[in-house]
Short mmCIF file of C-alpha atoms in Angstrom, two decimals:
data_model
loop_
_atom_site.label_atom_id
_atom_site.label_comp_id
_atom_site.label_asym_id
_atom_site.label_seq_id
_atom_site.Cartn_x
_atom_site.Cartn_y
_atom_site.Cartn_z
CA ASN A 1 116.84 109.77 114.22
CA GLY A 2 116.07 105.31 112.76
CA ARG A 3 112.55 104.22 112.99
CA GLU A 4 110.23 106.35 115.18
CA LEU A 5 106.81 107.58 115.49
CA TRP A 6 105.59 109.75 112.80
CA SER A 7 102.09 111.80 112.41
CA THR A 8 101.08 113.35 108.89
CA ASP A 9 98.00 115.98 108.07
CA GLY A 10 97.60 114.28 104.36
CA THR A 11 100.07 117.28 103.29
CA THR A 12 103.81 117.78 102.98
CA GLU A 13 104.56 119.83 105.59
CA GLY A 14 102.63 118.19 107.73
CA THR A 15 104.24 115.14 108.22
CA VAL A 16 106.21 115.26 110.98
CA MET A 17 107.95 112.79 113.78
CA ALA A 18 105.87 112.95 116.22
CA ALA A 19 108.77 111.08 119.38
CA ASP A 20 111.85 110.03 118.49
CA ILE A 21 111.47 107.06 121.58
CA CYS A 22 114.78 105.61 121.20
CA PRO A 23 117.25 108.56 121.01
CA ASN A 24 119.55 109.81 118.21
CA SER A 25 120.04 106.97 114.45
CA CYS A 26 118.92 103.48 117.19
CA SER A 27 113.92 103.03 116.17
CA SER A 28 112.13 102.31 118.52
CA ASN A 29 109.85 100.05 116.26
CA PRO A 30 106.38 101.23 117.33
CA GLU A 31 104.15 98.77 115.99
CA ASN A 32 100.14 98.34 117.78
CA LEU A 33 98.68 101.86 117.51
CA TYR A 34 95.40 102.57 119.08
CA GLY A 35 93.56 105.32 119.27
CA PHE A 36 91.10 105.99 122.92
CA LYS A 37 90.30 109.22 124.81
CA ASP A 38 92.52 111.97 123.54
CA ASN A 39 96.18 109.98 123.28
CA LEU A 40 97.57 107.00 121.25
CA TRP A 41 98.91 103.03 122.83
CA PHE A 42 101.86 101.66 120.80
CA SER A 43 104.68 99.24 122.00
CA ALA A 44 108.33 100.40 121.56
CA ASP A 45 111.47 99.89 122.48
CA ALA A 46 113.89 102.78 123.91
CA GLY A 47 116.68 101.12 123.81
CA ASN A 48 117.72 101.22 127.14
CA GLU A 49 116.74 97.53 128.40
CA THR A 50 113.30 97.71 128.98
CA GLY A 51 112.31 95.82 125.42
CA SER A 52 108.96 96.36 123.30
CA GLU A 53 106.42 98.00 125.90
CA LEU A 54 103.54 100.33 126.29
CA TRP A 55 103.67 103.77 125.35
CA SER A 56 101.10 106.90 124.72
CA LEU A 57 101.33 109.76 122.98
CA ASP A 58 99.21 112.26 124.46
CA MET A 59 98.37 114.41 121.53
CA LEU A 60 97.39 117.38 122.82
CA GLY A 61 100.54 118.41 124.50
CA GLU A 62 102.91 116.45 121.61
CA GLU A 63 104.44 114.41 124.62
CA ALA A 64 105.15 110.03 125.04
CA GLU A 65 105.69 107.81 127.08
CA MET A 66 106.03 104.75 128.55
CA ILE A 67 103.18 103.63 130.68
CA ALA A 68 104.50 100.09 132.20
CA ASP A 69 107.26 98.27 131.95
CA ILE A 70 105.25 95.27 132.18
CA CYS A 71 108.15 92.56 130.61
CA PRO A 72 110.04 92.76 133.66
CA GLY A 73 113.93 93.93 132.52
CA SER A 74 115.16 93.91 128.75
CA CYS A 75 112.00 90.68 127.63
CA SER A 76 109.47 92.97 125.14
CA SER A 77 105.77 92.83 126.20
CA GLU A 78 104.59 94.06 123.15
CA SER A 79 101.43 95.40 124.10
CA GLY A 80 98.50 95.65 121.95
CA ALA A 81 100.30 92.90 119.10
CA ASN A 82 96.99 90.57 119.82
CA GLY A 83 93.98 93.25 120.34
CA TRP A 84 92.83 96.34 121.70
CA THR A 85 89.22 97.32 122.67
CA THR A 86 87.61 99.81 125.64
CA LEU A 87 84.62 99.52 127.89
CA GLY A 88 83.10 101.82 130.23
CA GLU A 89 86.60 104.23 130.73
CA GLU A 90 89.28 101.03 130.54
CA LEU A 91 91.67 100.32 127.80
CA PHE A 92 92.35 96.76 127.18
CA PHE A 93 94.72 95.09 125.08
CA SER A 94 97.32 92.21 124.90
CA ALA A 95 100.46 91.35 126.58
CA ASP A 96 103.04 89.27 127.78
CA GLY A 97 103.96 90.11 131.63
CA GLY A 98 107.12 87.15 130.98
CA ASP A 99 104.57 84.54 131.55
CA GLY A 100 101.99 84.35 128.63
CA VAL A 101 99.81 86.27 126.48
CA GLU A 102 96.41 88.22 129.20
CA LEU A 103 94.30 90.32 128.98
CA TRP A 104 95.14 93.44 130.15
CA ALA A 105 93.67 96.53 130.98
CA TYR A 106 94.16 99.97 131.55
CA SER A 107 92.46 103.80 133.37
CA ASP A 108 94.08 105.77 136.14
CA SER A 109 96.50 102.62 136.76
CA LEU A 110 97.85 98.87 135.21
CA ARG A 111 96.00 95.93 135.49
CA GLU A 112 96.38 92.65 134.75
CA VAL A 113 92.96 90.74 133.96
CA SER A 114 93.77 86.57 132.77
CA ASN A 115 95.81 85.29 134.76
CA PHE A 116 95.05 81.46 132.33
CA ASP A 117 98.75 80.33 133.49
CA ASN A 118 98.80 81.20 136.89
CA GLY A 119 103.48 81.64 136.80
CA VAL A 120 104.06 78.26 134.88
CA ASN A 121 102.83 77.66 131.62
CA PRO A 122 103.41 80.68 130.18
CA ASP A 123 102.24 78.08 126.60
CA VAL A 124 98.57 78.93 127.67
CA GLY A 125 96.79 82.00 127.78
CA LYS A 126 96.86 83.74 124.50
CA VAL A 127 95.05 86.27 124.51
CA ILE A 128 93.83 86.96 120.69
CA GLY A 129 90.95 88.87 118.89
CA LEU A 130 89.27 91.78 121.36
CA VAL A 131 85.94 93.35 120.90
CA THR A 132 83.51 94.50 122.83
CA PHE A 133 80.13 93.27 122.75
CA GLU A 134 76.97 92.70 124.80
CA GLU A 135 78.14 94.54 127.73
CA ARG A 136 81.36 92.52 127.45
CA ILE A 137 85.51 92.23 125.69
CA TRP A 138 85.33 88.83 124.54
CA PHE A 139 88.60 86.90 123.22
CA ASP A 140 89.95 83.70 122.49
CA ALA A 141 92.44 81.90 124.70
CA ASP A 142 93.30 78.88 126.19
CA ASP A 143 92.78 77.76 129.97
CA GLY A 144 94.96 74.86 129.26
CA GLN A 145 92.30 72.44 129.83
CA ASN A 146 89.45 73.27 127.88
CA GLY A 147 91.78 73.69 124.24
CA ARG A 148 91.21 77.21 122.59
CA GLU A 149 87.94 78.28 123.50
CA LEU A 150 85.41 81.47 123.86
CA TRP A 151 86.03 83.74 126.44
CA TYR A 152 84.17 87.08 128.28
CA SER A 153 85.26 89.29 131.33
CA ASP A 154 83.20 93.14 132.82
CA GLY A 155 86.51 93.78 133.14
CA GLU A 156 86.76 91.73 136.18
CA ASN A 157 85.88 88.83 136.00
CA LEU A 158 86.05 85.87 133.39
CA SER A 159 84.35 83.43 131.35
CA MET A 160 83.90 80.67 129.36
CA LEU A 161 81.29 80.67 126.98
CA GLU A 162 80.89 76.65 126.22
CA ASP A 163 83.64 74.35 125.52
CA LEU A 164 82.21 74.48 121.87
CA SER A 165 84.34 71.47 120.47
CA GLY A 166 83.19 69.14 123.94
CA ASP A 167 86.37 68.16 124.90
CA SER A 168 90.21 69.28 125.76
CA SER A 169 90.71 69.99 121.57
CA SER A 170 90.19 73.58 120.04
CA SER A 171 86.86 75.31 118.82
CA LEU A 172 88.58 78.12 117.92
CA PHE A 173 91.93 78.81 116.16
CA SER A 174 94.36 82.76 115.44
CA ASN A 175 93.08 83.55 111.59
CA ASP A 176 92.64 86.68 109.89
CA PHE A 177 89.05 86.55 110.78
CA GLY A 178 89.18 88.49 113.91
CA ALA A 179 85.42 89.06 116.07
CA HIS A 180 82.51 90.90 113.97
CA VAL A 181 78.95 92.76 115.29
CA VAL A 182 77.11 92.53 112.40
CA ASN A 183 73.31 93.27 113.60
CA GLY A 184 73.53 92.70 116.83
CA LYS A 185 75.51 89.44 116.78
CA LEU A 186 78.96 88.07 117.62
CA LEU A 187 80.73 86.10 114.19
CA LEU A 188 83.48 84.42 114.48
CA ARG A 189 85.07 80.48 112.82
CA THR A 190 84.39 78.07 114.46
CA THR A 191 85.57 74.42 115.08
CA SER A 192 88.50 73.19 112.96
CA ASN A 193 86.34 73.06 109.93
CA GLY A 194 86.22 76.89 110.23
CA ILE A 195 82.53 77.44 110.44
CA LEU A 196 80.30 80.56 110.91
CA THR A 197 79.04 80.95 114.79
CA ALA A 198 76.72 83.30 115.75
CA VAL A 199 76.66 84.12 119.58
CA GLN A 200 73.92 86.51 120.61
CA ASN A 201 73.22 86.41 124.96
CA TYR A 202 76.10 83.93 126.14
CA SER A 203 74.76 81.88 122.86
CA ALA A 204 76.35 79.92 120.64
CA SER A 205 74.90 78.47 117.15
CA THR A 206 75.97 77.89 113.55
CA ILE A 207 75.43 79.76 110.93
CA ASN A 208 74.95 77.96 107.46
CA GLY A 209 77.05 74.81 109.09
CA SER A 210 77.72 73.89 104.61
CA MET A 211 79.43 76.56 104.34
CA MET A 212 83.37 75.79 105.66
CA ASN A 213 86.84 77.87 104.92
CA ILE A 214 85.24 81.38 106.05
CA GLY A 215 87.49 83.46 105.52
CA ALA A 216 91.27 81.34 104.89
CA GLY A 217 90.83 82.76 101.21
CA ALA A 218 90.53 86.98 101.71
CA ASP A 219 93.08 88.72 103.94
CA SER A 220 89.75 90.29 106.09
CA PRO A 221 86.46 90.74 106.03
CA VAL A 222 85.15 94.07 105.69
CA PHE A 223 81.68 95.91 106.00
CA ASP A 224 78.98 97.34 103.44
CA ALA A 225 77.27 99.87 103.75
CA ASP A 226 73.85 98.29 104.99
CA GLY A 227 76.29 96.57 107.82
CA ASN A 228 75.92 93.37 105.90
CA LEU A 229 79.70 91.11 106.61
CA TRP A 230 81.78 90.26 103.42
CA PHE A 231 84.38 87.31 103.43
CA SER A 232 85.59 84.58 101.79
CA CYS A 233 84.37 81.06 102.89
CA GLN A 234 83.84 77.15 100.53
CA SER A 235 81.25 75.09 100.70
CA ALA A 236 81.13 71.32 99.18
CA SER A 237 80.61 72.16 95.86
CA GLN A 238 81.47 75.86 94.89
CA GLY A 239 85.31 76.25 96.19
CA MET A 240 86.98 79.19 97.95
CA GLU A 241 84.52 82.17 96.68
CA LEU A 242 83.17 85.37 98.14
CA CYS A 243 80.35 84.89 100.83
CA LEU A 244 77.74 87.64 102.54
CA SER A 245 76.11 87.24 105.75
CA ASP A 246 73.65 89.71 107.55
CA GLY A 247 73.87 88.57 111.32
CA GLU A 248 71.13 86.13 110.63
CA VAL A 249 71.93 83.15 107.22
CA ALA A 250 74.44 83.64 105.43
CA GLY A 251 76.16 81.96 102.09
CA ILE A 252 78.37 82.64 98.46
CA ILE A 253 77.13 85.72 97.46
CA TRP A 254 79.04 85.37 94.05
CA GLU A 255 80.67 82.46 92.68
CA PHE A 256 83.88 83.91 90.00
CA MET A 257 85.08 80.32 89.25
CA PRO A 258 81.55 78.64 88.63
CA GLY A 259 82.08 74.78 89.63
CA LEU A 260 84.35 72.53 91.54
CA ALA A 261 87.07 75.63 91.36
CA SER A 262 88.04 78.40 94.27
CA SER A 263 88.31 81.99 92.93
CA ASN A 264 90.43 82.13 95.85
CA VAL A 265 89.49 85.79 96.77
CA ARG A 266 92.27 86.94 97.74
CA SER A 267 91.20 90.86 99.18
CA ILE A 268 88.09 93.09 99.55
CA ALA A 269 87.06 96.39 100.08
CA SER A 270 83.90 98.33 100.43
CA MET A 271 83.79 101.85 99.25
CA GLY A 272 81.36 103.91 96.90
CA GLY A 273 78.57 101.16 97.64
CA TYR A 274 80.77 98.83 96.10
CA ILE A 275 82.46 96.06 97.27
CA TYR A 276 85.52 95.79 95.46
CA ALA A 277 87.04 91.62 95.11
CA ILE A 278 90.02 90.50 93.94
CA ALA A 279 89.23 86.94 93.15
CA GLU A 280 90.59 84.46 89.51
CA GLY A 281 87.33 83.68 87.82
CA MET A 282 85.93 84.11 83.58
CA ASN A 283 84.80 86.27 81.69
CA GLY A 284 83.25 84.59 79.08
CA SER A 285 84.93 81.78 77.66
CA LYS A 286 88.15 83.61 79.23
CA ASN A 287 90.24 82.58 82.70
CA THR A 288 90.96 85.74 84.01
CA GLY A 289 93.53 85.11 86.59
CA TYR A 290 93.85 87.78 89.85
CA GLU A 291 91.82 90.96 88.51
CA LEU A 292 89.32 93.15 89.78
CA TRP A 293 86.20 92.95 90.49
CA ARG A 294 83.01 95.62 91.84
CA LEU A 295 79.98 94.14 93.20
CA THR A 296 76.67 94.30 94.98
CA SER A 297 74.50 92.46 97.39
CA THR A 298 71.77 92.32 94.37
CA ASP A 299 74.10 93.67 91.52
CA SER A 300 76.97 90.87 89.49
CA ALA A 301 80.75 91.31 89.66
CA GLU A 302 81.94 93.19 86.84
CA LEU A 303 85.36 93.16 86.34
CA ILE A 304 86.42 95.82 85.63
CA PHE A 305 90.22 96.00 86.13
CA GLU A 306 92.05 93.53 83.61
CA GLY A 307 96.01 94.89 82.72
CA GLN A 308 96.62 91.22 81.08
CA SER A 309 93.06 90.16 79.08
CA ASP A 310 95.33 87.42 76.78
CA ASP A 311 93.36 83.94 78.07
CA GLY A 312 95.27 82.84 80.97
CA ALA A 313 97.27 85.86 81.39
CA ASP A 314 98.06 87.23 85.69
CA GLY A 315 98.68 90.47 87.16
CA GLN A 316 97.61 89.26 89.99
CA VAL A 317 96.20 92.60 91.57
CA GLY A 318 96.81 93.28 95.06
CA LEU A 319 99.46 90.71 95.55
CA TYR A 320 101.91 92.96 97.36
CA GLY A 321 99.02 94.40 99.67
CA GLY A 322 96.06 93.80 98.99
CA LEU A 323 93.12 96.26 98.98
CA VAL A 324 93.42 100.20 100.15
CA VAL A 325 90.71 102.76 100.18
CA VAL A 326 91.50 106.58 100.79
CA ALA A 327 89.29 108.80 100.62
CA ASN A 328 87.40 107.91 98.08
CA THR A 329 89.77 106.01 95.87
CA LEU A 330 91.20 102.59 96.01
CA PHE A 331 94.70 100.89 95.38
CA PHE A 332 96.67 98.02 94.96
CA SER A 333 99.48 96.63 93.37
CA PHE A 334 99.35 95.22 89.77
CA ASP A 335 102.17 94.13 86.69
CA ASP A 336 101.34 95.17 83.71
CA GLY A 337 103.92 92.58 81.96
CA LEU A 338 105.90 95.04 80.83
CA ARG A 339 107.17 97.12 84.75
CA GLY A 340 106.51 94.62 86.66
CA HIS A 341 104.34 94.99 89.98
CA GLU A 342 104.05 98.78 90.29
CA LEU A 343 101.14 101.24 92.46
CA TYR A 344 98.04 101.73 90.43
CA GLN A 345 94.56 103.73 91.76
#
């Protein structure tokens, strides 16, 4: 049937193909999956010259249908590729209607919320990073005049928060950090130095301006059980290490590699009251290579897995896929020096 949409309840018998959107052996390549109400939303290509467009699977009736050919003809809108969110009873998402990536909405019908390029310049807009905060949808976009800045919408009207750079250069740039609501504040990465910025009541402020390159090391930040955000960051005196913010303050929480050397935190996960991190560190006087550590906001980091224990030996934990938590089990790839990269738990 090619590459199609499948579902599972966690058992072999309950793992089934949900829809053969591109019939027979061709592939619809469903991507950007998002759940809203009783439907699964995604982009897929039915193979009928429509390209990859907006689809929905009714989970009750188990029927899939194309909602709209947003980019007319054979071009692809890639709906949801740059984010999904909801506000009230509406679904909001990014899509390319043929003249740039804009903000779109769907409830009973489809509508385009933003139109930064006005059909002239498809290189502007490029809406990315949707998140709902303070009854608004927040995202970064380029209006062709102020560079890439932070915007918000009530679902109808658009406003730029402020020109954080003060000129036509960009304050925001696309990265894996995203935007996160932490204890009543929206945290994001801004400026070319990658500092941490907090937004509250439509006003922006810097949290600990000595921190740089926020989130540049790890694949994505994570929340702990107390609602704190963990991520990678760098300072002038400590290199790239593991950092934490409660929305009020932020800083390096643990330095795996002392001094200017960087641990280059690769991946972070939260499980069972601990934060797990893949980082290069020191175990006494020995360099561990990229191994698995765990800690809390109050407890020191503990090296819990080092498959290659020689000084400087590197098992490259999580090189493929990082850390993945399923139920109460942590999965990661690892090279023990004998069998290559395999799956561990």
